[in-house]
Coordinates of C-alpha atoms in Angstrom, one line a residue:
X4 CA -12.7 -1.5 15.8
X5 CA -13.0 -3.6 12.6
X6 CA -16.3 -4.1 11.0
X7 CA -17.0 -7.0 8.6
X8 CA -20.2 -7.2 6.6
X9 CA -21.5 -10.5 5.0
X10 CA -24.7 -10.8 3.1
X11 CA -26.4 -14.0 2.0
X12 CA -29.7 -15.4 0.9
X13 CA -30.5 -17.4 4.0
X14 CA -31.7 -15.7 7.2
X15 CA -32.3 -19.1 8.8
X16 CA -28.7 -20.2 8.3
X17 CA -27.3 -16.9 9.6
X18 CA -29.5 -17.1 12.6
X19 CA -28.7 -20.8 13.2
X20 CA -25.0 -20.0 13.2
X21 CA -25.4 -17.7 16.2
X22 CA -28.0 -19.8 17.9
X23 CA -25.6 -22.8 17.7
X24 CA -22.9 -20.7 19.4
X25 CA -25.4 -20.1 22.1
X26 CA -26.1 -23.8 22.6
X27 CA -22.3 -24.4 22.7
X28 CA -21.8 -21.7 25.3
X29 CA -19.6 -19.8 23.0
X30 CA -21.9 -16.8 22.6
X31 CA -24.6 -14.8 24.4
X32 CA -27.5 -12.9 23.1
X33 CA -27.0 -9.4 24.8
X34 CA -29.3 -7.1 22.8
X35 CA -32.2 -6.9 20.3
X36 CA -34.0 -4.1 18.5
X37 CA -37.6 -3.9 17.1
X38 CA -38.6 -7.5 18.0
X39 CA -41.6 -6.5 20.1
X40 CA -40.4 -8.4 23.2
X41 CA -37.6 -7.9 25.7
X42 CA -34.5 -9.6 24.6
X43 CA -34.5 -12.3 27.3
X44 CA -38.0 -13.3 26.3
X45 CA -37.3 -14.0 22.7
X46 CA -37.7 -17.5 21.4
X47 CA -36.1 -18.8 18.3
X48 CA -39.5 -18.7 16.6
X49 CA -39.9 -15.0 17.5
X50 CA -36.5 -14.2 16.0
X51 CA -36.9 -16.0 12.7
X52 CA -40.5 -15.1 12.1
X53 CA -39.8 -11.3 12.5
X54 CA -36.9 -11.5 10.1
X55 CA -38.6 -13.7 7.5
X56 CA -41.8 -11.8 7.6
X57 CA -39.9 -8.6 6.5
X58 CA -38.0 -10.5 3.9
X59 CA -41.2 -11.9 2.3
X60 CA -42.2 -8.3 1.5
X61 CA -39.6 -8.3 -1.3
X62 CA -39.3 -11.8 -2.9
X63 CA -37.4 -10.3 -5.9
X64 CA -34.4 -9.6 -3.7
X65 CA -32.5 -12.8 -3.1
X66 CA -29.8 -11.4 -0.8
X67 CA -31.8 -10.5 2.3
X68 CA -29.7 -11.6 5.2
X69 CA -27.1 -9.3 6.8
X70 CA -24.5 -10.7 9.2
X71 CA -22.1 -8.1 10.7
X72 CA -19.2 -8.6 13.1
X73 CA -17.7 -5.8 15.1
X74 CA -14.2 -6.7 16.3
X75 CA -12.3 -5.0 19.1
X76 CA -8.7 -4.9 20.3
X77 CA -7.8 -7.7 22.8
X78 CA -7.0 -5.0 25.4
X79 CA -10.5 -3.7 25.4
X80 CA -12.9 -5.1 27.9
X81 CA -16.4 -3.8 27.2
X82 CA -19.5 -4.9 29.2
X83 CA -22.7 -5.9 27.5
X84 CA -24.3 -2.5 28.0
X85 CA -21.4 -0.8 26.2
X86 CA -21.4 -3.4 23.4
X87 CA -25.1 -2.8 22.9
X88 CA -24.7 1.0 22.7
X89 CA -21.8 0.5 20.2
X90 CA -24.1 -1.9 18.1
X91 CA -27.0 0.6 18.2
X92 CA -24.8 3.5 17.1
X93 CA -23.3 1.5 14.3
X94 CA -26.5 0.2 12.9
X95 CA -28.0 3.8 13.0
X96 CA -25.1 5.2 11.1
X97 CA -25.2 2.6 8.3
X98 CA -28.9 3.1 7.8
X99 CA -30.2 0.0 9.7
X100 CA -31.4 1.8 12.9
X101 CA -35.1 1.0 12.1
X102 CA -34.5 -2.6 11.2
X103 CA -35.0 -5.5 13.6
X104 CA -31.6 -6.9 14.6
X105 CA -30.0 -9.2 17.2
X106 CA -26.7 -8.7 18.8
X107 CA -24.6 -11.6 20.1
X108 CA -21.4 -11.5 22.1
X109 CA -19.0 -14.3 21.0
X110 CA -16.3 -15.8 23.0
X111 CA -14.7 -18.1 20.4
X112 CA -11.7 -16.0 19.4
X113 CA -8.7 -14.3 20.8
X114 CA -10.3 -10.9 20.7
X115 CA -13.6 -9.4 21.9
X116 CA -16.3 -9.2 19.1
X117 CA -20.0 -9.2 18.6
X118 CA -22.2 -10.5 15.8
X119 CA -25.3 -8.6 14.5
X120 CA -28.1 -10.4 12.5
X121 CA -30.6 -8.4 10.5
X122 CA -32.3 -8.1 7.1
X123 CA -32.0 -5.4 4.5
X124 CA -35.7 -5.6 3.5
X125 CA -37.7 -2.6 5.1
X126 CA -41.2 -2.4 6.3
X127 CA -42.4 -0.9 3.0
X128 CA -40.9 -3.7 1.0
X129 CA -37.9 -1.7 -0.3
X130 CA -34.4 -2.9 0.2
X131 CA -31.4 -1.1 1.7
X132 CA -28.7 -1.3 -0.9
X133 CA -25.6 -3.3 0.3
X134 CA -23.4 -2.4 -2.7
X135 CA -20.2 -0.8 -1.2
X136 CA -21.9 -0.3 2.2
X137 CA -18.7 -1.8 3.8
X138 CA -16.4 0.7 2.0
X139 CA -18.6 3.7 2.4
X140 CA -21.2 3.8 5.3
X141 CA -19.5 1.3 7.5
X142 CA -16.0 2.8 7.2
X143 CA -17.4 6.2 8.0
X144 CA -19.3 4.8 11.0
X145 CA -16.3 2.9 12.2
X146 CA -14.1 5.9 12.4
X147 CA -16.7 8.1 14.1
X148 CA -17.5 5.3 16.7
X149 CA -13.7 4.8 17.5
X150 CA -13.6 8.5 18.5
X151 CA -17.0 8.6 20.2
X152 CA -16.4 5.5 22.4
X153 CA -12.6 6.0 22.6
X154 CA -11.9 2.7 21.0
X155 CA -8.5 1.3 19.7
X156 CA -8.3 2.4 16.0
X157 CA -8.4 -0.2 13.3
X158 CA -5.3 1.1 11.6
X159 CA -3.2 -0.4 14.4
X160 CA -1.5 -3.5 13.1
X161 CA -2.1 -5.5 16.3
X162 CA -5.9 -5.2 15.8
X163 CA -5.7 -6.1 12.2
X164 CA -3.8 -9.3 13.1
X165 CA -6.2 -10.1 16.0
X166 CA -9.3 -10.6 13.8
X167 CA -7.5 -11.7 10.6
X168 CA -8.5 -15.2 9.3
X169 CA -5.7 -17.7 10.0
X170 CA -5.1 -21.3 8.8
X171 CA -6.5 -24.1 10.9
X172 CA -4.0 -25.4 13.6
X173 CA -3.8 -29.0 12.6
X174 CA -2.2 -30.6 15.7
X175 CA -4.9 -29.3 18.1
X176 CA -8.0 -30.4 16.2
X177 CA -7.4 -33.2 13.9
X178 CA -8.6 -35.9 16.3
X179 CA -11.8 -34.0 17.5
X180 CA -15.0 -33.8 15.4
X181 CA -16.5 -30.8 17.2
X182 CA -13.3 -28.9 17.0
X183 CA -12.9 -29.8 13.3
X184 CA -16.5 -28.7 12.5
X185 CA -16.0 -25.4 14.3
X186 CA -12.7 -24.7 12.6
X187 CA -14.1 -25.5 9.1
X188 CA -17.2 -23.5 9.8
X189 CA -15.2 -20.4 10.8
X190 CA -13.2 -20.6 7.5
X191 CA -16.3 -21.2 5.3
X192 CA -18.1 -18.3 6.9
X193 CA -15.3 -16.0 5.9
X194 CA -14.6 -17.4 2.5
X195 CA -17.9 -18.6 0.8
X196 CA -19.9 -15.3 0.8
X197 CA -16.8 -13.0 0.1
X198 CA -14.7 -14.7 -2.7
X199 CA -15.9 -15.0 -6.3
X200 CA -15.2 -18.6 -7.5
X201 CA -16.9 -20.6 -10.2
X202 CA -15.8 -24.1 -9.6
X203 CA -14.7 -26.3 -6.7
X204 CA -11.2 -26.1 -8.0
X205 CA -11.3 -22.3 -7.8
X206 CA -12.9 -22.5 -4.3
X207 CA -10.2 -24.9 -3.1
X208 CA -7.5 -22.5 -4.3
X209 CA -8.8 -20.2 -1.5
X210 CA -9.6 -22.9 1.1
X211 CA -6.2 -24.5 0.8
X212 CA -4.6 -21.4 2.1
X213 CA -6.4 -22.1 5.4
X214 CA -5.7 -25.8 5.3
X215 CA -9.2 -26.7 4.3
X216 CA -10.4 -28.5 1.1
X217 CA -13.9 -29.3 -0.3
X218 CA -13.7 -32.9 -1.4
X219 CA -16.2 -34.8 -3.7
X220 CA -14.2 -38.1 -3.3
X221 CA -13.2 -40.4 -6.2
X222 CA -15.5 -40.9 -9.2
X223 CA -16.4 -44.3 -7.9
X224 CA -17.0 -43.3 -4.4
X225 CA -20.5 -43.2 -2.8
X226 CA -20.1 -39.5 -2.0
X227 CA -19.3 -38.6 -5.7
X228 CA -22.1 -40.8 -7.1
X229 CA -24.7 -39.2 -4.7
X230 CA -23.5 -35.7 -5.5
X231 CA -22.3 -35.4 -1.9
X232 CA -19.5 -33.2 -0.6
X233 CA -17.2 -33.4 2.5
X234 CA -14.8 -30.9 3.9
X235 CA -11.3 -32.0 5.1
X236 CA -8.4 -30.5 7.0
X237 CA -5.0 -30.6 5.4
X238 CA -1.7 -30.9 7.1
X239 CA 1.4 -28.8 6.2
X240 CA 2.2 -31.2 3.3
X241 CA -1.3 -30.8 1.8
X242 CA -2.4 -34.3 3.0
X243 CA -5.9 -34.9 4.2
X244 CA -6.0 -35.6 8.0
X245 CA -8.7 -36.0 10.6
X246 CA -12.4 -36.7 10.3
X247 CA -14.2 -35.7 7.1
X248 CA -17.2 -33.4 7.8
X249 CA -20.3 -33.8 5.6
X250 CA -21.5 -30.5 4.1
X251 CA -24.9 -31.4 5.4
X252 CA -23.6 -31.5 9.0
X253 CA -22.6 -27.8 8.8
X254 CA -25.0 -25.1 9.8
X255 CA -25.1 -23.3 6.4
X256 CA -25.3 -26.6 4.4
X257 CA -22.5 -25.7 2.0
X258 CA -23.1 -28.7 -0.3
X259 CA -22.7 -29.2 -4.0
X260 CA -26.1 -27.7 -4.8
X261 CA -25.4 -24.6 -2.8
X262 CA -21.9 -24.2 -4.4
X263 CA -23.3 -24.7 -7.9
X264 CA -25.7 -21.8 -7.2
X265 CA -22.8 -19.7 -6.1
X266 CA -20.8 -20.6 -9.3
X267 CA -23.6 -19.2 -11.4
X268 CA -24.0 -16.1 -9.3
X269 CA -20.2 -15.4 -9.2
X270 CA -19.6 -15.8 -12.9
X271 CA -20.7 -12.3 -13.9
X272 CA -19.4 -10.7 -10.8
X273 CA -15.8 -11.8 -11.6
X274 CA -15.7 -10.4 -15.1
X275 CA -15.0 -6.7 -14.2
X276 CA -11.9 -7.8 -12.3
X277 CA -10.2 -9.8 -15.0
X278 CA -8.3 -6.8 -16.5
X279 CA -6.7 -5.9 -13.2
X280 CA -5.1 -9.3 -12.9
X281 CA -4.0 -9.3 -16.6
X282 CA -2.5 -5.8 -16.2
X283 CA -0.6 -6.9 -13.1
X284 CA 0.9 -9.9 -15.0
X285 CA 1.9 -7.9 -18.1
X286 CA 3.4 -5.2 -16.0
X287 CA 5.5 -7.6 -14.2
X288 CA 7.0 -8.8 -17.5
X289 CA 7.6 -5.1 -18.5
X290 CA 9.3 -4.2 -15.3
X291 CA 11.4 -7.5 -15.0
X292 CA 12.4 -8.7 -18.4
X293 CA 13.6 -12.4 -18.4
X294 CA 12.1 -13.0 -14.9
X295 CA 11.7 -16.4 -13.6
X296 CA 8.3 -17.9 -12.7
X297 CA 9.2 -17.5 -9.0
X298 CA 10.1 -13.9 -9.6
X299 CA 6.7 -13.3 -11.3
X300 CA 4.9 -14.9 -8.4
X301 CA 6.7 -12.6 -5.9
X302 CA 5.9 -9.6 -8.1
X303 CA 2.2 -10.4 -8.3
X304 CA 2.2 -11.1 -4.5
X305 CA 3.0 -7.4 -4.0
X306 CA -0.2 -6.6 -5.9
X307 CA -2.2 -9.0 -3.6
X308 CA -2.5 -11.6 -6.3
X309 CA -1.4 -15.2 -5.3
X310 CA -0.3 -17.6 -8.0
X311 CA -1.3 -21.2 -7.3
X312 CA 0.4 -23.8 -9.5
X313 CA -1.1 -27.2 -10.3
X314 CA 1.6 -29.9 -10.7
X315 CA 1.5 -33.7 -11.3
X316 CA 3.5 -36.3 -9.4
X317 CA 6.5 -35.6 -11.6
X318 CA 6.5 -31.9 -10.9
X319 CA 5.2 -31.0 -14.3
X320 CA 3.1 -27.8 -14.1
X321 CA -0.2 -28.4 -15.9
X322 CA -2.3 -25.5 -14.6
X323 CA -2.2 -22.1 -13.0
X324 CA -4.7 -20.2 -10.9
X325 CA -4.6 -16.5 -10.0
X326 CA -6.1 -15.6 -6.6
X327 CA -6.8 -11.9 -6.3
X328 CA -7.2 -11.1 -2.6
X329 CA -8.0 -7.4 -3.4
X330 CA -11.0 -8.1 -5.6
X331 CA -11.7 -11.4 -3.8
X332 CA -11.7 -13.2 -7.2
X333 CA -10.3 -16.5 -8.4
X334 CA -9.3 -17.1 -12.1
X335 CA -8.0 -20.0 -14.0
X336 CA -5.1 -18.9 -16.4
X337 CA -7.1 -20.0 -19.5
X338 CA -10.0 -17.8 -18.2
X339 CA -7.8 -14.7 -18.7
X340 CA -6.6 -15.7 -22.2
X341 CA -4.1 -18.1 -23.9
X342 CA -1.2 -15.9 -23.0
X343 CA -2.0 -16.3 -19.3
X344 CA -2.2 -20.1 -19.2
X345 CA 0.4 -22.2 -17.5
X346 CA 2.4 -23.2 -20.7
X347 CA 2.4 -19.6 -22.0
X348 CA 3.4 -18.1 -18.7
X349 CA 6.3 -20.5 -18.3
X350 CA 7.5 -19.7 -21.8
X351 CA 7.2 -16.0 -21.2
X352 CA 9.1 -16.3 -18.0
X353 CA 12.0 -18.3 -19.4
X354 CA 12.2 -17.5 -23.1
X355 CA 15.9 -16.4 -22.8
X356 CA 17.1 -19.2 -20.6
X357 CA 18.2 -22.8 -21.5
X358 CA 17.4 -26.2 -20.1
X359 CA 19.8 -27.5 -17.4
X360 CA 18.5 -31.1 -16.6
X361 CA 20.0 -34.5 -16.2
X362 CA 19.7 -36.7 -19.3
X363 CA 19.4 -40.4 -19.0
X364 CA 22.0 -42.8 -20.7
X365 CA 19.2 -43.9 -23.2
X366 CA 18.4 -40.3 -24.0
X367 CA 22.1 -39.5 -24.5
X368 CA 22.3 -42.4 -27.0
X369 CA 19.3 -41.0 -28.9
X370 CA 21.0 -37.6 -29.1
X371 CA 24.3 -39.1 -30.3
X372 CA 22.5 -41.0 -33.0
X373 CA 20.8 -37.8 -34.2
X374 CA 24.0 -35.7 -33.7
X375 CA 27.2 -37.6 -34.3
X376 CA 29.1 -34.4 -33.6
X377 CA 28.9 -34.1 -29.8
X378 CA 29.7 -30.4 -29.9
X379 CA 27.0 -29.8 -32.5
X380 CA 24.6 -31.7 -30.4
X381 CA 25.3 -29.6 -27.3
X382 CA 25.0 -26.4 -29.3
X383 CA 21.8 -27.4 -31.1
X384 CA 20.1 -28.6 -27.8
X385 CA 18.8 -25.2 -26.9
X386 CA 15.2 -25.3 -25.5
X387 CA 13.5 -22.6 -23.4
X388 CA 13.6 -23.4 -19.7
X389 CA 10.1 -24.3 -18.5
X390 CA 9.1 -25.7 -22.0
X391 CA 6.5 -28.3 -20.9
X392 CA 6.8 -30.2 -24.1
X393 CA 10.6 -30.7 -23.7
X394 CA 10.2 -31.7 -20.0
X395 CA 7.7 -34.3 -21.0
X396 CA 10.0 -35.6 -23.8
X397 CA 12.8 -35.9 -21.2
X398 CA 10.7 -38.5 -19.3
X399 CA 11.9 -42.1 -19.7
X400 CA 10.1 -43.9 -22.6
X401 CA 9.8 -40.8 -24.8
X402 CA 13.1 -41.3 -26.8
X403 CA 11.4 -41.5 -30.2
X404 CA 9.5 -38.4 -29.7
X405 CA 12.7 -36.7 -28.3
X406 CA 14.5 -37.6 -31.5
X407 CA 11.8 -36.0 -33.6
X408 CA 11.8 -32.9 -31.5
X409 CA 15.6 -32.6 -31.8
X410 CA 15.4 -32.8 -35.5
X411 CA 12.8 -30.1 -35.7
X412 CA 14.9 -28.0 -33.4
X413 CA 17.9 -28.4 -35.7
X414 CA 15.9 -27.5 -38.8
X415 CA 14.6 -24.3 -37.1
X416 CA 18.2 -23.3 -36.1
X417 CA 19.4 -23.8 -39.7
X418 CA 16.6 -21.8 -41.2
X419 CA 17.4 -19.0 -38.6
X420 CA 21.1 -19.1 -39.6
X421 CA 20.1 -18.8 -43.3
X422 CA 17.8 -15.8 -42.7
X423 CA 20.6 -14.1 -40.7
X424 CA 23.4 -14.8 -43.3

């Protein structure tokens, strides 16, 4: 069994998600606890009123919605009664036994799973602390329940893969609005509450891993001018396909206003995790001196840090983002410090290597004018591979700037020879 806990500030949105699954025939309410009515008699108003009444007892606590999924191996076929017993046992063990909660059995994935909706505000107005509840109480409960109910253990690779979040399958859904909404919703449910991002760019660094992008449109578009936001599906080449879905059409309303609130909340939460990423980058250079950019990316991947490069149409890298899957944090290179920016990283990666690039006839003529001695020219033309300035100078139309840079390169070489003589 795999348990996943998500917390948020909207009980209504969490409840709506599961109720919408009911309407779609993709879920069934199989159990409830402490609602004052039998499960089959509960109306939506009964459910939301009970949860919100408790949450209102502590208005200082903004995070008051708890959404838990318990995921089972595809080989396991449990009836509703067994699933209800597992849910009761789990909630008791993590300290939520006295809380009102609803248990929904979902049928929208390749493995059996249930969703539990509750609040962490208790009847005396105090809150159940959620910090590290997944790592501590939940993990202990999971292991005990696996033994008690003879469940397939979560350590098995097959089960990990069964509930693991996967990219959207483009070909199957790009033409259908309902399928598109469902796929986007599933990705957002997993990413928005768990990753710490402070801009749309940082959020998209995560979403693009699953073929999704948050899109404000062009600056002159109606969507941008009205502070709107749509979500799009991407194909394997990163191109937008299918029908754009307005954020306001999704159950949890993940629009620009919602995201801007998340940006503010996430900023202080990211700070303690910066050093881990910086240490991983520095350690890769210590272990692999003279490593290429690709080798650095592979080294960081082993530390569960994905490097996302931002490039223009000419292939010039102008930005770098670090996505730490372990800490669930996203950092721009400049956020970590100048030495972790795209330019600095490329120079660090390639400081001992030389440029190997085609030179246009016009650029060759410029070099000959500056260096009549061809042998001298070739020996003096020794720039670090990945030097953004040099790559830009090599673009057509930059011959004058190229000449100035070549002259400066020669002057530096002469000064170095004088110092060493």
